[in-house]
Coordinates of C-alpha atoms and ligand atoms in Angstrom, one line a residue:
M1 CA 0.0 0.0 0.0
S2 CA 1.3 3.4 -0.9
G3 CA -0.6 5.5 1.7
I4 CA -1.2 8.0 -1.0
N5 CA -4.8 8.8 -1.8
V6 CA -4.9 10.0 -5.4
D7 CA -8.4 11.5 -5.1
D8 CA -7.0 13.9 -2.6
L9 CA -4.5 15.2 -5.2
V10 CA -6.2 15.6 -8.5
R11 CA -9.6 17.3 -9.1
P12 CA -11.1 18.1 -12.6
D13 CA -9.9 21.7 -12.4
K14 CA -6.9 21.7 -10.0
V15 CA -4.0 19.6 -8.7
H16 CA -2.3 19.5 -5.3
S17 CA 1.3 20.8 -5.5
S18 CA 2.6 17.8 -3.7
I19 CA 2.4 15.8 -6.9
F20 CA 5.4 17.9 -8.1
T21 CA 7.4 17.9 -4.8
D22 CA 6.8 14.9 -2.8
P23 CA 9.5 12.2 -3.1
K24 CA 7.0 9.5 -2.0
I25 CA 4.8 10.4 -5.0
F26 CA 7.8 10.4 -7.3
E27 CA 8.6 6.8 -6.1
L28 CA 5.0 5.7 -6.8
E29 CA 5.3 7.4 -10.3
M30 CA 8.2 5.2 -11.1
Q31 CA 6.3 2.0 -10.1
R32 CA 2.9 2.9 -11.5
I33 CA 3.7 5.1 -14.5
F34 CA 7.2 4.5 -15.8
Y35 CA 7.4 0.7 -14.9
R36 CA 3.9 0.0 -16.2
S37 CA 3.5 2.1 -19.3
W38 CA 4.9 2.1 -22.8
A39 CA 7.9 4.3 -22.8
Y40 CA 10.0 5.7 -25.7
L41 CA 13.6 4.3 -25.8
A42 CA 15.4 5.1 -29.0
H43 CA 15.1 5.5 -32.7
D44 CA 15.9 2.9 -35.4
S45 CA 18.4 5.2 -37.0
E46 CA 20.5 5.3 -33.8
V47 CA 21.2 1.5 -34.2
P48 CA 21.4 1.2 -38.1
E49 CA 24.2 -1.4 -38.3
V50 CA 24.5 -4.9 -37.0
G51 CA 26.1 -4.6 -33.5
D52 CA 25.0 -1.1 -32.9
Y53 CA 23.7 -0.3 -29.4
V54 CA 22.5 2.4 -27.3
V55 CA 21.9 2.5 -23.5
R56 CA 18.7 4.2 -22.4
S57 CA 16.5 4.1 -19.3
I58 CA 12.9 3.7 -18.2
G59 CA 12.8 5.6 -14.9
R60 CA 15.8 4.4 -13.1
Q61 CA 16.1 1.0 -14.9
S62 CA 18.9 0.9 -17.6
V63 CA 18.0 -0.7 -20.9
I64 CA 20.1 -1.7 -23.9
V65 CA 18.7 -1.3 -27.3
T66 CA 20.8 -3.5 -29.7
R67 CA 20.8 -4.7 -33.3
S68 CA 21.7 -8.3 -33.4
E69 CA 23.7 -10.2 -36.1
A70 CA 20.4 -11.1 -37.6
G71 CA 19.5 -7.5 -38.0
E72 CA 16.8 -7.4 -35.4
V73 CA 16.3 -4.9 -32.7
H74 CA 16.5 -6.3 -29.1
V75 CA 15.5 -4.4 -26.0
L76 CA 17.3 -5.9 -22.9
L77 CA 17.7 -5.0 -19.3
N78 CA 21.3 -3.8 -18.6
R79 CA 21.7 -6.2 -15.7
C80 CA 24.0 -9.2 -15.5
R81 CA 22.1 -12.5 -14.7
H82 CA 24.9 -13.4 -12.3
R83 CA 24.9 -10.8 -9.5
G84 CA 23.3 -7.9 -11.3
N85 CA 26.2 -5.7 -12.5
A86 CA 25.4 -3.3 -15.4
V87 CA 26.9 -5.1 -18.3
C88 CA 27.2 -2.0 -20.6
S89 CA 28.7 1.2 -19.3
L90 CA 29.0 3.2 -22.5
E91 CA 26.0 5.1 -23.9
S92 CA 26.4 3.8 -27.4
G93 CA 28.8 1.8 -29.5
N94 CA 29.1 -1.3 -31.7
S95 CA 29.8 -4.7 -30.3
S96 CA 29.0 -8.4 -31.0
F97 CA 29.1 -9.1 -27.2
F98 CA 28.5 -7.5 -23.8
R99 CA 31.0 -8.8 -21.2
C100 CA 30.2 -8.2 -17.6
P101 CA 33.1 -6.4 -16.0
Y102 CA 32.6 -8.1 -12.6
H103 CA 33.2 -11.8 -13.2
G104 CA 33.3 -11.9 -17.0
W105 CA 30.0 -13.4 -18.0
T106 CA 29.5 -12.8 -21.7
Y107 CA 26.3 -12.1 -23.6
K108 CA 25.7 -12.0 -27.4
N109 CA 24.1 -8.8 -28.7
D110 CA 20.8 -10.6 -28.8
G111 CA 21.1 -11.2 -25.1
D112 CA 22.1 -14.9 -25.2
L113 CA 24.6 -15.9 -22.4
V114 CA 27.5 -17.5 -24.3
G115 CA 30.4 -17.4 -21.8
V116 CA 30.8 -18.2 -18.1
P117 CA 34.4 -18.3 -16.8
F118 CA 35.4 -21.5 -15.0
P119 CA 32.1 -23.2 -15.5
D120 CA 33.1 -26.5 -13.8
A121 CA 32.3 -25.0 -10.4
Y122 CA 28.6 -25.1 -11.3
G123 CA 28.6 -28.8 -12.2
D124 CA 25.5 -29.5 -14.3
S125 CA 23.4 -26.9 -12.5
L126 CA 23.9 -24.0 -14.8
D127 CA 21.6 -23.8 -17.8
K128 CA 22.9 -20.9 -19.9
R129 CA 19.8 -21.0 -22.1
G130 CA 17.7 -19.5 -19.3
L131 CA 20.2 -16.9 -18.2
G132 CA 20.4 -14.5 -21.1
L133 CA 20.0 -10.7 -20.6
T134 CA 16.3 -10.2 -19.8
P135 CA 14.3 -8.9 -22.6
L136 CA 11.6 -6.4 -21.8
P137 CA 8.2 -8.0 -21.7
E138 CA 7.0 -5.6 -24.5
S139 CA 8.9 -3.8 -27.2
D140 CA 7.7 -2.5 -30.6
S141 CA 8.3 0.4 -32.9
Y142 CA 6.3 2.8 -34.9
Q143 CA 7.9 4.7 -37.8
G144 CA 11.3 3.8 -36.4
F145 CA 10.5 5.1 -32.9
I146 CA 11.3 2.2 -30.6
F147 CA 9.3 1.7 -27.3
G148 CA 9.4 -0.8 -24.5
S149 CA 7.5 -1.7 -21.5
L150 CA 8.6 -3.3 -18.2
A151 CA 5.2 -4.8 -17.8
P152 CA 2.9 -6.7 -20.1
Q153 CA 0.6 -4.3 -21.9
P154 CA -3.2 -4.7 -22.4
T155 CA -2.9 -3.0 -25.8
G156 CA -0.3 -3.0 -28.5
L157 CA 1.9 0.1 -29.2
S158 CA -0.3 1.0 -32.3
D159 CA -3.5 1.2 -30.2
Y160 CA -1.6 3.0 -27.4
L161 CA -0.5 5.8 -29.7
G162 CA -4.0 5.9 -31.3
P163 CA -4.6 9.1 -33.3
A164 CA -1.3 10.5 -32.2
K165 CA 0.2 8.2 -34.9
E166 CA -1.0 10.6 -37.6
V167 CA 1.2 13.4 -36.2
I168 CA 4.2 11.1 -36.2
D169 CA 3.4 10.2 -39.8
I170 CA 3.5 13.9 -40.8
F171 CA 6.8 14.3 -39.0
V172 CA 8.5 11.6 -41.1
A173 CA 6.6 12.4 -44.2
A174 CA 8.8 15.5 -44.6
S175 CA 11.5 13.0 -45.8
P176 CA 10.9 12.0 -49.4
T177 CA 11.6 8.4 -48.3
G178 CA 9.6 8.7 -45.1
K179 CA 12.4 8.4 -42.7
V180 CA 14.0 10.6 -40.1
E181 CA 17.5 10.1 -38.8
L182 CA 18.6 10.9 -35.2
R183 CA 22.3 11.2 -36.1
A184 CA 23.0 14.9 -35.2
G185 CA 24.0 14.3 -31.6
C186 CA 22.1 14.9 -28.4
Q187 CA 21.8 18.0 -26.2
R188 CA 21.2 17.3 -22.5
T189 CA 19.9 19.6 -19.8
V190 CA 19.3 18.8 -16.2
F191 CA 17.0 21.2 -14.3
H192 CA 16.0 21.3 -10.7
G193 CA 12.3 20.8 -11.2
N194 CA 9.6 18.1 -11.8
W195 CA 9.4 16.1 -15.0
K196 CA 5.7 16.9 -15.5
Y197 CA 6.4 20.6 -16.3
V198 CA 8.0 19.8 -19.5
G199 CA 6.2 20.9 -22.7
M200 CA 2.6 21.0 -23.9
D201 CA 1.9 24.4 -22.5
G202 CA 0.4 26.9 -25.1
Y203 CA -0.2 29.6 -22.6
H204 CA 3.4 30.6 -21.6
A205 CA 5.0 31.5 -24.9
S206 CA 4.2 35.2 -25.1
F207 CA 5.5 35.8 -21.6
T208 CA 8.3 33.2 -20.9
H209 CA 9.7 33.8 -24.5
R210 CA 9.0 37.5 -24.8
S211 CA 12.6 38.2 -25.7
V212 CA 12.2 36.0 -28.8
Y213 CA 9.0 37.7 -29.8
N214 CA 10.6 41.1 -29.5
L215 CA 13.5 39.9 -31.6
L216 CA 11.2 38.6 -34.3
K217 CA 9.3 41.9 -34.3
R218 CA 12.6 43.8 -34.8
K219 CA 13.4 41.6 -37.8
G220 CA 9.9 42.3 -39.2
L221 CA 8.7 38.7 -38.7
R222 CA 5.4 37.8 -37.1
A223 CA 5.1 35.7 -34.0
G224 CA 2.2 34.1 -32.2
R225 CA -1.2 33.4 -33.6
P226 CA -1.7 33.2 -37.3
K227 CA -3.7 36.0 -38.9
D228 CA -5.8 33.5 -40.9
A229 CA -8.8 32.6 -38.8
S230 CA -9.3 29.4 -40.9
L231 CA -6.2 28.0 -39.2
P232 CA -7.1 28.2 -35.6
A233 CA -4.6 27.7 -32.8
K234 CA -5.7 24.6 -30.8
A235 CA -4.7 22.5 -27.9
V236 CA -5.6 18.8 -28.4
A237 CA -5.6 15.9 -25.9
Y238 CA -5.8 12.5 -27.4
P239 CA -6.6 9.3 -25.4
N240 CA -3.8 7.9 -23.2
G241 CA -2.3 11.3 -22.2
H242 CA -0.8 12.2 -25.6
C243 CA -1.3 15.9 -26.4
R244 CA -0.7 18.3 -29.2
L245 CA -0.4 22.0 -29.7
I246 CA -1.5 23.2 -33.2
G247 CA -1.1 26.8 -34.5
G248 CA 0.9 29.9 -34.2
R249 CA 3.9 30.0 -36.4
N250 CA 3.7 26.4 -37.5
T251 CA 0.7 27.1 -39.8
A252 CA 0.0 30.4 -41.8
N253 CA 3.1 32.3 -40.7
A254 CA 5.4 29.3 -41.3
L255 CA 4.0 29.0 -44.9
E256 CA 4.5 32.7 -45.8
E257 CA 7.6 33.4 -43.9
Y258 CA 9.7 30.2 -43.8
V259 CA 8.5 27.5 -46.2
R260 CA 7.9 29.6 -49.3
P261 CA 11.3 31.5 -49.2
Q262 CA 13.0 28.2 -48.7
L263 CA 11.4 26.7 -51.8
E264 CA 12.9 29.6 -53.8
T265 CA 16.4 28.1 -53.4
D266 CA 17.8 25.5 -55.8
E267 CA 17.9 22.9 -53.1
G268 CA 14.5 23.9 -51.9
K269 CA 13.2 23.4 -55.4
A270 CA 14.8 20.0 -55.7
Y271 CA 13.4 19.0 -52.3
F272 CA 9.9 20.1 -53.2
A273 CA 10.0 18.3 -56.5
L274 CA 10.7 15.1 -54.5
L275 CA 7.8 15.6 -52.2
E276 CA 5.5 16.7 -55.1
G277 CA 6.4 13.6 -56.9
K278 CA 5.4 11.5 -53.9
Y279 CA 2.3 13.4 -52.6
G280 CA 1.2 15.9 -55.2
A281 CA 1.6 19.6 -54.8
D282 CA -1.2 20.4 -52.3
E283 CA -0.3 17.5 -50.0
A284 CA 3.4 18.3 -50.2
F285 CA 2.7 21.9 -49.0
R286 CA 0.5 20.6 -46.2
V287 CA 3.3 18.1 -45.2
L288 CA 5.9 21.0 -45.3
V289 CA 3.9 23.2 -43.1
E290 CA 2.7 20.7 -40.6
A291 CA 5.9 18.9 -40.2
R292 CA 7.7 22.0 -39.2
D293 CA 6.3 21.7 -35.7
P294 CA 4.4 18.5 -34.8
H295 CA 4.4 19.7 -31.3
I296 CA 3.2 16.4 -29.9
G297 CA 3.7 14.8 -26.5
I298 CA 3.6 11.0 -26.3
W299 CA 2.9 10.2 -22.6
P300 CA 4.9 9.8 -20.6
N301 CA 8.4 10.5 -21.9
L302 CA 8.5 11.5 -25.5
Q303 CA 7.8 14.8 -27.3
I304 CA 8.4 15.7 -30.9
I305 CA 8.8 19.4 -31.1
N306 CA 9.8 21.5 -34.1
S307 CA 12.6 19.5 -35.7
H308 CA 13.7 17.5 -32.6
V309 CA 12.8 14.5 -30.7
R310 CA 12.7 15.2 -26.9
V311 CA 13.1 12.6 -24.1
I312 CA 12.0 13.4 -20.5
R313 CA 13.9 11.5 -17.9
P314 CA 12.8 11.9 -14.3
L315 CA 15.6 11.7 -11.8
A316 CA 13.8 12.9 -8.6
A317 CA 10.7 14.8 -7.7
D318 CA 12.8 18.0 -8.2
R319 CA 15.3 16.9 -10.8
T320 CA 14.8 16.1 -14.4
E321 CA 17.0 15.4 -17.4
V322 CA 15.8 16.5 -20.8
L323 CA 17.5 15.1 -23.9
L324 CA 17.0 16.6 -27.3
Y325 CA 17.9 14.8 -30.5
P326 CA 17.7 17.0 -33.7
A327 CA 16.0 14.8 -36.3
L328 CA 17.4 15.0 -39.9
L329 CA 15.4 14.0 -43.0
A330 CA 16.7 11.0 -44.8
D331 CA 17.4 11.4 -48.5
T332 CA 17.0 15.1 -48.5
P333 CA 19.2 17.9 -49.9
P334 CA 21.9 18.9 -47.3
A335 CA 20.7 22.5 -47.2
I336 CA 17.2 21.5 -46.0
N337 CA 18.8 19.5 -43.1
A338 CA 21.2 22.3 -42.3
E339 CA 18.2 24.7 -42.0
R340 CA 16.5 22.3 -39.6
L341 CA 19.6 22.3 -37.4
R342 CA 20.0 26.1 -37.5
R343 CA 16.3 26.4 -36.7
H344 CA 16.7 24.0 -33.8
E345 CA 19.8 25.8 -32.4
W346 CA 18.4 29.3 -32.5
F347 CA 15.4 28.5 -30.2
Y348 CA 16.2 25.2 -28.5
G349 CA 20.0 25.1 -28.6
P350 CA 22.1 25.4 -25.4
A351 CA 22.7 29.1 -26.2
G352 CA 19.3 29.4 -28.0
F353 CA 16.7 32.1 -27.4
G354 CA 13.9 29.8 -26.1
Q355 CA 14.7 26.6 -24.3
P356 CA 16.8 28.1 -21.5
D357 CA 13.8 30.4 -20.7
D358 CA 11.7 27.2 -20.1
A359 CA 14.2 25.5 -17.8
E360 CA 14.3 28.8 -15.8
M361 CA 10.5 28.7 -15.4
F362 CA 10.5 25.1 -14.3
E363 CA 13.2 25.8 -11.6
R364 CA 11.2 28.9 -10.5
N365 CA 8.1 26.7 -10.3
Q366 CA 9.7 24.3 -8.1
Q367 CA 10.9 27.1 -5.9
G368 CA 7.4 28.6 -5.7
L369 CA 5.9 25.3 -4.7
Q370 CA 8.0 25.2 -1.6
C371 CA 5.4 27.8 -0.3
D372 CA 2.6 25.4 0.5
L373 CA 0.0 27.2 2.7
E374 CA -2.3 27.3 -0.4
P375 CA -1.2 24.1 -2.1
W376 CA -3.8 23.8 -4.9
L377 CA -2.7 24.7 -8.5
L378 CA -5.4 25.8 -11.0
L379 CA -5.9 24.0 -14.2
S380 CA -9.3 25.4 -15.1
R381 CA -8.3 27.5 -18.0
G382 CA -10.8 26.9 -20.9
L383 CA -12.6 24.1 -19.1
H384 CA -16.0 25.6 -20.0
R385 CA -15.2 25.7 -23.7
E386 CA -13.3 22.5 -24.5
E387 CA -15.0 20.0 -26.8
T388 CA -14.9 16.2 -26.5
L389 CA -15.0 14.4 -29.8
P390 CA -16.6 10.9 -30.2
D391 CA -13.2 9.1 -30.0
G392 CA -12.4 10.8 -26.7
T393 CA -10.1 13.5 -28.1
V394 CA -10.6 16.8 -26.3
V395 CA -10.0 20.1 -28.2
G396 CA -9.7 23.7 -26.9
D397 CA -7.9 26.9 -27.6
I398 CA -4.1 26.6 -27.7
T399 CA -3.8 28.7 -24.5
D400 CA -6.2 26.5 -22.6
E401 CA -5.0 23.9 -20.1
V402 CA -6.5 21.0 -22.1
P403 CA -3.2 19.0 -22.1
Q404 CA -2.5 19.6 -18.4
R405 CA -6.0 18.3 -17.4
S406 CA -5.8 15.4 -19.8
Q407 CA -2.3 14.3 -18.5
M408 CA -3.5 14.7 -14.9
R409 CA -6.5 12.4 -15.6
V410 CA -4.1 9.8 -17.1
W411 CA -1.7 10.3 -14.2
A412 CA -4.4 9.9 -11.6
K413 CA -5.9 6.7 -13.2
A414 CA -2.4 5.1 -13.3
M415 CA -1.4 6.1 -9.9
A416 CA -4.7 4.8 -8.4
E417 CA -4.2 1.3 -9.9
A418 CA -3.3 -1.3 -7.3
D419 CA 0.1 -3.0 -7.3
D420 CA -1.5 -6.4 -8.0
R421 CA -3.5 -5.3 -11.1
Ligands
LIG501 S1 27.8 -9.9 -11.8 FE1 28.2 -10.1 -13.9 S2 29.6 -11.8 -14.0 FE2 29.2 -11.5 -11.8
LIG502 FE1 8.6 27.3 -23.9

């Protein structure tokens, strides 16, 4: 028993601030959210060759994603079956084997145990076939995004993602061959705040990022809501806690001020010709505009924002690591990918104009929540005007707290489920 009553913490229009500050609640989140849900791990393009591997984590548990000699992706716990040592200490590499540094047990990159030093000491009692690195109970991928789960899942990955799949489809459709590649490195930030603050907030931009807006204005560029009312700015909450922000510069303004000028260049023309050949001109335009900023969050730890893939890694109630992987488009003229990187850097880069502001707000939030005489936080913005569609998707204005309410509903349901479900 956890001793935590979730009904005391989440109401339809507010949440108790202890869900962001209480270490006991954080521990329960590990058990009931991160160790029970699908979680994003890596992308196919990070392990393209036989023997490639990356080490990732689900909560505090270390996981190896490897490509075996047979070319298949395996998702294995990074824990030796002898006495539990982490068998892989590098974050990525290429190897046919993982040798445990403690006593030398050796595993193939599909997890099979193939070597035990001085095996005579076990007599006939050691059956190597049952002592491979433990595969995760569930692993699957969608459009190259590899997910895993530490617990059996009631639904497959495809059902779990639901309508959010269409947004991932648009993101990869910007490549003429439908593939993105995470090979531009990784940018890591640790901030002193709770993991649930990250992303999916359409209310903060004009204030938290005011310096960027002022800069854009000085350059004669528009920011914020599109002027075209036929392209409304929306916040969308899909089933299972996935959320999306639609609007602002990723629609009308993006088309006028970024996409069209890019298509005037020689490489832009060549790129558009490839997309046009695949989709037709109208659909190619739609892909270009929408893929500029999918702005989707896949609960609990993946977000695809602008041109990067973002992973949220909770370390403690008041400490979170955020990893940003700029995504390049496969089979696309280099200038197009260079523009994606420059665009990423100027807002989201370590010295960018936007992302550091967000981390600053998250730390100040954690600081503010130390004052707990009035512990309830309001999430009622737009509650009276949000619309629920037949498939359960909820839609509101982009500045409404539709994503926050949706994620808290999913959070509360998961946190209330008993340990012996
Ligand atoms: S803990 Fe790995 S070989 Fe002993
Ligand atoms: Fe922001």
